[in-house]
Tab-separated table of N, CA and C in Angstrom:
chain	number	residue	atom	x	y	z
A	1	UNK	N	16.525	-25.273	60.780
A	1	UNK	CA	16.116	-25.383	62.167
A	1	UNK	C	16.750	-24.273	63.016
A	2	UNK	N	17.701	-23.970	62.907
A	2	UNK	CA	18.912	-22.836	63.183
A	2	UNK	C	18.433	-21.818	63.279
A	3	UNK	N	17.841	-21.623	61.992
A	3	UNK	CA	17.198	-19.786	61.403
A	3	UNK	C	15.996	-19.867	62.256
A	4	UNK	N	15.226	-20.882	61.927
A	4	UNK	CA	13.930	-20.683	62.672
A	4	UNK	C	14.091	-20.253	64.141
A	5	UNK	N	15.117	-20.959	65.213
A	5	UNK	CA	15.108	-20.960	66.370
A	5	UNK	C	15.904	-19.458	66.925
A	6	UNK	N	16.515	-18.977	65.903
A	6	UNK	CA	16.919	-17.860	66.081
A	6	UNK	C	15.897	-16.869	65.746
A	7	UNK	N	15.571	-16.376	64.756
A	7	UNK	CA	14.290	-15.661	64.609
A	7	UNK	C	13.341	-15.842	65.185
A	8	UNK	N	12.401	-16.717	66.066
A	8	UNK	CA	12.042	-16.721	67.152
A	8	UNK	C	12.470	-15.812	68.469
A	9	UNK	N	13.781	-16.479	68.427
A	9	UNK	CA	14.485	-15.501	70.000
A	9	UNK	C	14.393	-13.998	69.176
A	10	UNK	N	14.973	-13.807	67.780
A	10	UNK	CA	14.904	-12.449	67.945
A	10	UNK	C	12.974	-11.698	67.751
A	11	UNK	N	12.154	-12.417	67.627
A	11	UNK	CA	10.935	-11.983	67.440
A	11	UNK	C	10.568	-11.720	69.262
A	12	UNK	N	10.805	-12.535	70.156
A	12	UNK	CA	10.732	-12.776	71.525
A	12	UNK	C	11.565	-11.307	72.047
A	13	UNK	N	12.921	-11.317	71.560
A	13	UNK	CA	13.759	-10.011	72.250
A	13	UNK	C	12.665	-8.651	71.704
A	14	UNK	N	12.273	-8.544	70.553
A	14	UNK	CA	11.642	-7.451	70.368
A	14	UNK	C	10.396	-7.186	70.694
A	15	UNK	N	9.603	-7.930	71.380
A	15	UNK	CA	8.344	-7.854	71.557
A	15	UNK	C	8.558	-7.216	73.293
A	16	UNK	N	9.952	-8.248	73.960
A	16	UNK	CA	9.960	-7.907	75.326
A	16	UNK	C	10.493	-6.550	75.162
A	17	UNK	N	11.675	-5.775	74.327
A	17	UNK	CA	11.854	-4.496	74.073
A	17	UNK	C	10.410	-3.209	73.811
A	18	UNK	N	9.660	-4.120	72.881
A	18	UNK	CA	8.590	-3.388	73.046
A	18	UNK	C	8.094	-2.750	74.177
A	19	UNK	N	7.689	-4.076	74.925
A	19	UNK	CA	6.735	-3.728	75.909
A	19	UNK	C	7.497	-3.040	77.307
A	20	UNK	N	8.709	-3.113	77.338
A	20	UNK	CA	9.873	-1.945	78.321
A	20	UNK	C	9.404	-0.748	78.006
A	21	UNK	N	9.786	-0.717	76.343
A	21	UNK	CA	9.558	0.562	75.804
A	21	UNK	C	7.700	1.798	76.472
A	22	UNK	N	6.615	0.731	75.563
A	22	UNK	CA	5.877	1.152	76.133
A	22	UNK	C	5.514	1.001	77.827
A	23	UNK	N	6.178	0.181	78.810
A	23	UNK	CA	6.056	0.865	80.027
A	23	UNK	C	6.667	1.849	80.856
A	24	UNK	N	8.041	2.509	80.034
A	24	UNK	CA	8.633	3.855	80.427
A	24	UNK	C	7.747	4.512	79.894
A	25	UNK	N	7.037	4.825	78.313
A	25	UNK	CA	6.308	5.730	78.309
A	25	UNK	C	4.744	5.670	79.291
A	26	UNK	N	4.196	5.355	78.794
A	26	UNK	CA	3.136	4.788	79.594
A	26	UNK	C	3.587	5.519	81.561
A	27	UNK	N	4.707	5.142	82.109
A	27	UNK	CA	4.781	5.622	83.127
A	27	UNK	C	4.970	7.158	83.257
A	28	UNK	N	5.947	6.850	82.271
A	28	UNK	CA	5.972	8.984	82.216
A	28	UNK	C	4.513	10.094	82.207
A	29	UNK	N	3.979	9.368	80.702
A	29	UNK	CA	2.291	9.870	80.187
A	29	UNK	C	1.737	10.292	81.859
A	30	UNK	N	1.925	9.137	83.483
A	30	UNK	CA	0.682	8.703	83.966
A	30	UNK	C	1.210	9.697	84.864
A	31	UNK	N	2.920	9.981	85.011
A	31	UNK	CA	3.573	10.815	85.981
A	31	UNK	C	3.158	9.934	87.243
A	32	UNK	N	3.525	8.288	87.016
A	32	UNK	CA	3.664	7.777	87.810
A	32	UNK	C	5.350	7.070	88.058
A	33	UNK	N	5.938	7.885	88.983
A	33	UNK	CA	7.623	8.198	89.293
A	33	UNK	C	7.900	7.027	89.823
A	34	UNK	N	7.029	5.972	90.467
A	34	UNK	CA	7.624	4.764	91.072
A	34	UNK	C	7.510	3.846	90.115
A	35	UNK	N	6.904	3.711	89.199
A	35	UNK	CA	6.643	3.040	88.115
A	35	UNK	C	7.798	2.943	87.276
A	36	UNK	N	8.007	4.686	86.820
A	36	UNK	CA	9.039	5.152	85.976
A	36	UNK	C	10.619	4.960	86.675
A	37	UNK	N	10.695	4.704	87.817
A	37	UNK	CA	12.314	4.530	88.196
A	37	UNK	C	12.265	2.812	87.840
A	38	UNK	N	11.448	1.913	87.715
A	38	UNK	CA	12.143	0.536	87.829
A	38	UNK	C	12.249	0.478	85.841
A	39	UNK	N	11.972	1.505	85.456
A	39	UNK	CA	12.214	1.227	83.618
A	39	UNK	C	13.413	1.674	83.406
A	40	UNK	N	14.166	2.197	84.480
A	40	UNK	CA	15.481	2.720	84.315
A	40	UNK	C	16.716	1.866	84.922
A	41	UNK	N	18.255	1.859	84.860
A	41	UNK	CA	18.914	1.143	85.954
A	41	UNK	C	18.692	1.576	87.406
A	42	UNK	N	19.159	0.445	88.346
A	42	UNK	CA	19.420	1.488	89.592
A	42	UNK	C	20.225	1.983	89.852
A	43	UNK	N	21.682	2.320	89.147
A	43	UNK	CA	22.342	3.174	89.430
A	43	UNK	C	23.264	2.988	88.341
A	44	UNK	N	24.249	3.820	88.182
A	44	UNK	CA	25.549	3.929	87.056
A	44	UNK	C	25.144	4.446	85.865
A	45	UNK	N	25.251	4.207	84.960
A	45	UNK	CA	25.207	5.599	83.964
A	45	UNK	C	23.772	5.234	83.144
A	46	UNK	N	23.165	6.545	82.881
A	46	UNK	CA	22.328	6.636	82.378
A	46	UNK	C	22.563	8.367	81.681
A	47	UNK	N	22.644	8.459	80.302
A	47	UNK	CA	22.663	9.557	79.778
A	47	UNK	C	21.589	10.173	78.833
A	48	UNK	N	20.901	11.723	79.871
A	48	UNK	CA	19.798	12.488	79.976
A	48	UNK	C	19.930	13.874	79.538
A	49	UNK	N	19.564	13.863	78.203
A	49	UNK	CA	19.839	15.528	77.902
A	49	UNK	C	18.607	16.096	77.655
A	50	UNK	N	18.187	17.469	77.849
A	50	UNK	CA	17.150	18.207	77.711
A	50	UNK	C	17.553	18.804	76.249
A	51	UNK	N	16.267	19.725	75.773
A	51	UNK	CA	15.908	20.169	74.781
A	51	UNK	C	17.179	21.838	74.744
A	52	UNK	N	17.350	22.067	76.325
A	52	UNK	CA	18.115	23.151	75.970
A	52	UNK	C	19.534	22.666	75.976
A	53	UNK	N	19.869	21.693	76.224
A	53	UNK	CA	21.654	20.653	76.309
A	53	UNK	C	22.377	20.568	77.544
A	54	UNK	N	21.565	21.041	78.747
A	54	UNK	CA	21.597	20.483	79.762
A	54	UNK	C	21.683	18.860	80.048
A	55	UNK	N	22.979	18.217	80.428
A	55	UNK	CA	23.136	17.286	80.446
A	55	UNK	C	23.442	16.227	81.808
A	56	UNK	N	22.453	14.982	81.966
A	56	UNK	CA	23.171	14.202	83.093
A	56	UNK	C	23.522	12.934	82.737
A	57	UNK	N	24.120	12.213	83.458
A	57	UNK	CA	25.158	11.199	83.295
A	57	UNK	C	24.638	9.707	84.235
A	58	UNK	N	24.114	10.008	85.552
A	58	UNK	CA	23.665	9.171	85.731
A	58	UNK	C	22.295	8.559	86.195
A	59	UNK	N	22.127	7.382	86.586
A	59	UNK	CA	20.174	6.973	86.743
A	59	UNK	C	20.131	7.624	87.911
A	60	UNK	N	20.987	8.198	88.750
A	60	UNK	CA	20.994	9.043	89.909
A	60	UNK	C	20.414	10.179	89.882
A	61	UNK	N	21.151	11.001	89.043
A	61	UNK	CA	20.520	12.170	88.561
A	61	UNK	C	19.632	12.432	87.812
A	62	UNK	N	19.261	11.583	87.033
A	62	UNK	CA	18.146	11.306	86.356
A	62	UNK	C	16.981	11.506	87.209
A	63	UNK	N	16.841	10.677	88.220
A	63	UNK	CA	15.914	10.342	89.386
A	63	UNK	C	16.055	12.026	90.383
A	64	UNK	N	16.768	12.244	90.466
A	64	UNK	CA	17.021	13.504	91.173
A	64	UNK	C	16.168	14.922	90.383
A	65	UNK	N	16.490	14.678	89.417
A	65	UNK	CA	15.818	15.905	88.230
A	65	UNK	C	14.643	16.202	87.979
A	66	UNK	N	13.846	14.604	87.967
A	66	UNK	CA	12.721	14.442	87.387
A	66	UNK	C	11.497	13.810	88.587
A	67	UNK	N	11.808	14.051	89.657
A	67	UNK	CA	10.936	13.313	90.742
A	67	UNK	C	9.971	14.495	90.723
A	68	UNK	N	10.638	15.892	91.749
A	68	UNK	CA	9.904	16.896	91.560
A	68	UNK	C	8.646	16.797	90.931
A	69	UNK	N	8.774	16.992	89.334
A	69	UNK	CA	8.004	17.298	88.879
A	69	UNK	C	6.469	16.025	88.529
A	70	UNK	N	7.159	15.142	89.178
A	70	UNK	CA	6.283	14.105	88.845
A	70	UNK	C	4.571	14.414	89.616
A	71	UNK	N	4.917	15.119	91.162
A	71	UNK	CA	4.088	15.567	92.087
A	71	UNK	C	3.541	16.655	91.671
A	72	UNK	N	3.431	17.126	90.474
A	72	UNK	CA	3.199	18.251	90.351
A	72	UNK	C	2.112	18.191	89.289
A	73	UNK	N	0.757	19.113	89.474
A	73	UNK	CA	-0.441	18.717	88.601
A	73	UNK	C	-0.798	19.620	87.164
A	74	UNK	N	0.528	20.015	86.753
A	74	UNK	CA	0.465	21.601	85.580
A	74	UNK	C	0.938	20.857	84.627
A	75	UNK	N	1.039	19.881	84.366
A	75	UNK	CA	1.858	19.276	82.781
A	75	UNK	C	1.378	18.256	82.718
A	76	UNK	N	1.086	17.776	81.414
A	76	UNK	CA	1.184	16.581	80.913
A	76	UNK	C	2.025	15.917	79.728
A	77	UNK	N	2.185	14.996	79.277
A	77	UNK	CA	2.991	14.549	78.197
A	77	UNK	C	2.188	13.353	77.377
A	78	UNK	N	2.140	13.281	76.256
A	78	UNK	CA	2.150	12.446	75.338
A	78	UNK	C	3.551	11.819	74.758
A	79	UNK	N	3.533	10.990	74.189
A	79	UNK	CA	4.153	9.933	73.126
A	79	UNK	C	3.757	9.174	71.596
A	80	UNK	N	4.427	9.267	70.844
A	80	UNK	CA	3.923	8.406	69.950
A	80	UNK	C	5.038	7.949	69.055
A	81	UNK	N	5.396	6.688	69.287
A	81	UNK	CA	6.892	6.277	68.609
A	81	UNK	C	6.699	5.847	67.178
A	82	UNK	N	7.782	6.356	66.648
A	82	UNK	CA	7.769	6.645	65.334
A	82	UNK	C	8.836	5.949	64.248
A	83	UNK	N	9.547	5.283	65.361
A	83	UNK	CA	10.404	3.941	65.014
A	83	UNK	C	11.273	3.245	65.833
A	84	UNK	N	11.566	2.864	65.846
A	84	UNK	CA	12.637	1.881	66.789
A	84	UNK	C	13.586	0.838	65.772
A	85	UNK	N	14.515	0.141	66.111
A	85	UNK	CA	16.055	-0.249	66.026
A	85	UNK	C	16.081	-1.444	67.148
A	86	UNK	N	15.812	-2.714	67.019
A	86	UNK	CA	16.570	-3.062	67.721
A	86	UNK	C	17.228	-4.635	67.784
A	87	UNK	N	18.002	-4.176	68.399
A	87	UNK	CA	19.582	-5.558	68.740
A	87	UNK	C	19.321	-6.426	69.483
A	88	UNK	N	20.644	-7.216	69.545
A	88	UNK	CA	20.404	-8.090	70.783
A	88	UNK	C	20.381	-7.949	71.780
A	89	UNK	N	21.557	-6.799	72.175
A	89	UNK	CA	21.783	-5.882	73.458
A	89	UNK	C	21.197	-4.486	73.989
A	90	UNK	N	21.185	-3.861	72.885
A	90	UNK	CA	20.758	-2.451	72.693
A	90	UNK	C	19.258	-2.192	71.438
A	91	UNK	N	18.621	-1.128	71.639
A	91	UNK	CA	17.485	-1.200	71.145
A	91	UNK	C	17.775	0.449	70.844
A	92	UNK	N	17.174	0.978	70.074
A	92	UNK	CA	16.560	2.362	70.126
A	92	UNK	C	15.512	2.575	69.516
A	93	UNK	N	14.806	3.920	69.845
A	93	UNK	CA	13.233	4.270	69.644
A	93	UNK	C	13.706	6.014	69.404
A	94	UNK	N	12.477	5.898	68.448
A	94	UNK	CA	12.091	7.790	68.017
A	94	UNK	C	11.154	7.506	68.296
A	95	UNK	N	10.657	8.819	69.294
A	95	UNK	CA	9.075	9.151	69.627
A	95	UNK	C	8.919	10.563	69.498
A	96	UNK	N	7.785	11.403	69.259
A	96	UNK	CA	7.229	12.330	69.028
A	96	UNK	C	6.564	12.574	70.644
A	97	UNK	N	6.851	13.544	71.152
A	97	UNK	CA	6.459	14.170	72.166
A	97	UNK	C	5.917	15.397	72.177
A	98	UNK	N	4.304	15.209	72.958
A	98	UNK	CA	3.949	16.766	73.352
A	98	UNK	C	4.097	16.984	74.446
A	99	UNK	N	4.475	17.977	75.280
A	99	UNK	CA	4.435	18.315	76.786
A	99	UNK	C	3.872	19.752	76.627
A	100	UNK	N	2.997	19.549	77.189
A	100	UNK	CA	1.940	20.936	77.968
A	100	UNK	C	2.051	21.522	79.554
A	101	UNK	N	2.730	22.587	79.863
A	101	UNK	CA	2.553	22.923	80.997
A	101	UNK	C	2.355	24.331	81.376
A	102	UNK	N	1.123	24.425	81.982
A	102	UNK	CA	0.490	25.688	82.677
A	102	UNK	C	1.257	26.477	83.619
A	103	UNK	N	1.627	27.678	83.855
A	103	UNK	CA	2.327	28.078	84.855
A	103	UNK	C	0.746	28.888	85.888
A	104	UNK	N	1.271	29.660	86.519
A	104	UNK	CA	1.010	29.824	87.882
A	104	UNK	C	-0.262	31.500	87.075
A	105	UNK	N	-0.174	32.127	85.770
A	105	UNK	CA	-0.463	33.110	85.600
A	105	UNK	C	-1.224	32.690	84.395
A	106	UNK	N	-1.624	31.200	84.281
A	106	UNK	CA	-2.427	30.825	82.798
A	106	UNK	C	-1.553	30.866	81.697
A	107	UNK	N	-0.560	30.460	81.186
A	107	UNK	CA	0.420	30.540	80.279
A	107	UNK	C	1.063	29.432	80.308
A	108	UNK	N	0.050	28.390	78.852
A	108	UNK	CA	0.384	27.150	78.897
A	108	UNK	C	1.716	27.127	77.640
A	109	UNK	N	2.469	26.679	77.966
A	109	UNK	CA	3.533	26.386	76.902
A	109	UNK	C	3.250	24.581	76.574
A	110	UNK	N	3.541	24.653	74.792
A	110	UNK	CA	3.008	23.358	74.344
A	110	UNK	C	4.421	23.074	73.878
A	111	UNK	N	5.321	22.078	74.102
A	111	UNK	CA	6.833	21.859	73.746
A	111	UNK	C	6.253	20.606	72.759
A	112	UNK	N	7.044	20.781	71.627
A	112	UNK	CA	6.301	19.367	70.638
A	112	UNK	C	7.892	19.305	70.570
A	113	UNK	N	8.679	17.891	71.011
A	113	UNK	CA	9.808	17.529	70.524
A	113	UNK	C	10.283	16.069	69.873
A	114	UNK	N	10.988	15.982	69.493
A	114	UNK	CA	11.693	14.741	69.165
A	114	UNK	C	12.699	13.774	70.161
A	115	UNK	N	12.041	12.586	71.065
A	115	UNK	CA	12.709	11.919	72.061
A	115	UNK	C	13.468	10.553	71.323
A	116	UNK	N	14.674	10.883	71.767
A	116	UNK	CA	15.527	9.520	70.928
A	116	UNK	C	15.514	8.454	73.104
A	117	UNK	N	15.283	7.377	72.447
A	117	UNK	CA	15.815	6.270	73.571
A	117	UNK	C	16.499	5.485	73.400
A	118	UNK	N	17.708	5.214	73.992
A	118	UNK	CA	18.327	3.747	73.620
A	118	UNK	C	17.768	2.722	75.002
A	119	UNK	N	17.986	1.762	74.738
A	119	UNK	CA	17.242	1.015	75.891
A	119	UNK	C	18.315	-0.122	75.915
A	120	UNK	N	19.245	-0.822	77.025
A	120	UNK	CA	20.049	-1.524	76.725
A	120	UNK	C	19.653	-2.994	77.601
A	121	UNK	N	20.126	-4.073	77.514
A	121	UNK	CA	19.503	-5.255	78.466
A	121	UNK	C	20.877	-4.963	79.858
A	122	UNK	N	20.007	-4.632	81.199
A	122	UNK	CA	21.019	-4.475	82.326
A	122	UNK	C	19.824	-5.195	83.157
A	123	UNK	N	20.393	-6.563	83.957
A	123	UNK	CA	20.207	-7.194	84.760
A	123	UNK	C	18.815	-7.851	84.349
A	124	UNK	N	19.154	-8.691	83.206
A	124	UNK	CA	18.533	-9.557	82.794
A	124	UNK	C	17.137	-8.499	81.668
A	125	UNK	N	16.591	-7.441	81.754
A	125	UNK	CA	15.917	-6.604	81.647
A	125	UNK	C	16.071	-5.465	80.740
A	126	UNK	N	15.444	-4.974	80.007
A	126	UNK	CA	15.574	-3.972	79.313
A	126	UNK	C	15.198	-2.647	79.557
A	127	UNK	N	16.061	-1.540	79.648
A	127	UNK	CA	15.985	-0.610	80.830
A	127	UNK	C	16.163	0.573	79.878
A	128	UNK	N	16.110	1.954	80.005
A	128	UNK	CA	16.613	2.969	79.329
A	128	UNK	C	17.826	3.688	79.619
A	129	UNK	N	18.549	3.547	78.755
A	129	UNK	CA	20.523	4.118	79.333
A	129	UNK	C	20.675	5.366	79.113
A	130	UNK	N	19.441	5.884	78.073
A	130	UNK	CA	19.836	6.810	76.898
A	130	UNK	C	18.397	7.309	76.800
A	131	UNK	N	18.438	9.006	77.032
A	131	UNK	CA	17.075	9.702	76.843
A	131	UNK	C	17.836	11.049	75.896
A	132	UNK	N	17.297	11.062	75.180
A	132	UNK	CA	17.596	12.837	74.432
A	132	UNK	C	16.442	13.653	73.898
A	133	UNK	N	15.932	14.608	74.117
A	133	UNK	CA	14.922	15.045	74.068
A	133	UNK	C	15.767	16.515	72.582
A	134	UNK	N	14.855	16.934	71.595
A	134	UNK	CA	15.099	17.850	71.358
A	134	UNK	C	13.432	18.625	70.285
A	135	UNK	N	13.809	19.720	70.790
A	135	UNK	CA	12.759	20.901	70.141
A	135	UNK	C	12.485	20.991	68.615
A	136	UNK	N	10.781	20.169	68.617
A	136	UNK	CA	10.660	20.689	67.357
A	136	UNK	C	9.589	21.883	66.898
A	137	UNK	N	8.726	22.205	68.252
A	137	UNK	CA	8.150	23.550	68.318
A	137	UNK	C	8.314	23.341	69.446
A	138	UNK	N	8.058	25.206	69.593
A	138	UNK	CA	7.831	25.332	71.019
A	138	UNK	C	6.836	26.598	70.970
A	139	UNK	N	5.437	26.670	71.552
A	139	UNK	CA	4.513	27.685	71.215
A	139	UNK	C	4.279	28.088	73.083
A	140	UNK	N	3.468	29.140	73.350
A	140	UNK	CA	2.932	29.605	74.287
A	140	UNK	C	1.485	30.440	73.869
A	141	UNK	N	0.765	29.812	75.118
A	141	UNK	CA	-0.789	30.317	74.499
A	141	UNK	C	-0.993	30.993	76.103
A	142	UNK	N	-1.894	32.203	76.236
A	142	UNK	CA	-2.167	33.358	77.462
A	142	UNK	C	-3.414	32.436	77.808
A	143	UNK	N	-3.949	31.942	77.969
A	143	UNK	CA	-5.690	30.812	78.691
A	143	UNK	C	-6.413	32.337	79.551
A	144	UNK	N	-5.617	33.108	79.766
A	144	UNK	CA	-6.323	34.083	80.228
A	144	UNK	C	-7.136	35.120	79.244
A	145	UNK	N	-6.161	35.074	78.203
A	145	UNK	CA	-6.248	36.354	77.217
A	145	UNK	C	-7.701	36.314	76.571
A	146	UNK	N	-8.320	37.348	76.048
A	146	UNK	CA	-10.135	37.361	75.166
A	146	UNK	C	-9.724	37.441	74.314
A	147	UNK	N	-10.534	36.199	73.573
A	147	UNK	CA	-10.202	36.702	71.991
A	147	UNK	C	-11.335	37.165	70.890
């Protein structure tokens, strides 16, 4: 009776981890930024590293870094998770990321990387503490150029 009622809760914790999971991505994909700040804490540490090792520390700066670009109509991003981990407290996810962004002279750069998430339960909720992004191509195509 024990096992059953426990494996339940843990079938219940991972389904609600799931669906956190897919609504940070899902918000990112839509570059919808009000969406994407309540998948995060509201404040205190949250640790955010880029592909070049530029690093931040908290959901502050996090939010500070990444608003910008949310308003902005030259990029897009995909996802596609490729495993996940998870606990009672803490969860993590591998996803496969493309990000495409056009600059100002037709010169789309296609970043294909590897996004690690940890996602931890803060205030009842499962939130993301932990973003690491790193490079597994990185190409540039001219949209202007004849071929």
């Amino acid at each position: 009776m024990l096992k059953a009622k426990q494996e339940e809760e843990r079938k219940a914790n991972e389904k609600v981890f799931i669906e956190a999971l897919r609504e940070h991505i899902a918000s990112v994909e839509a570059k919808d930024f009000r969406r994407m700040i309540k998948t995060i804490p509201e404040d205190g540490p949250l640790h955010f590293i880029l592909p070049n090792g530029r690093a931040f520390d908290t959901a502050e700066a996090f939010r500070e870094y990444h608003e910008p670009s949310y308003y902005k109509d030259n990029w897009s991003i995909k996802f596609h998770v490729r495993y996940t981990d998870i606990g009672d407290k803490y969860g993590f996810a591998l996803a496969e990321a493309t990000h495409r962004e056009t600059d100002e002279q037709g010169i789309e750069t296609i970043h294909k990387m590897h996004v690690s998430y940890v996602l931890k339960i803060v205030e009842y909720r499962w939130k993301v503490v932990k973003d690491h992004a790193s490079t597994l191509e990185k190409i540039t195509v001219d949209k202007n150029a004849k071929s």
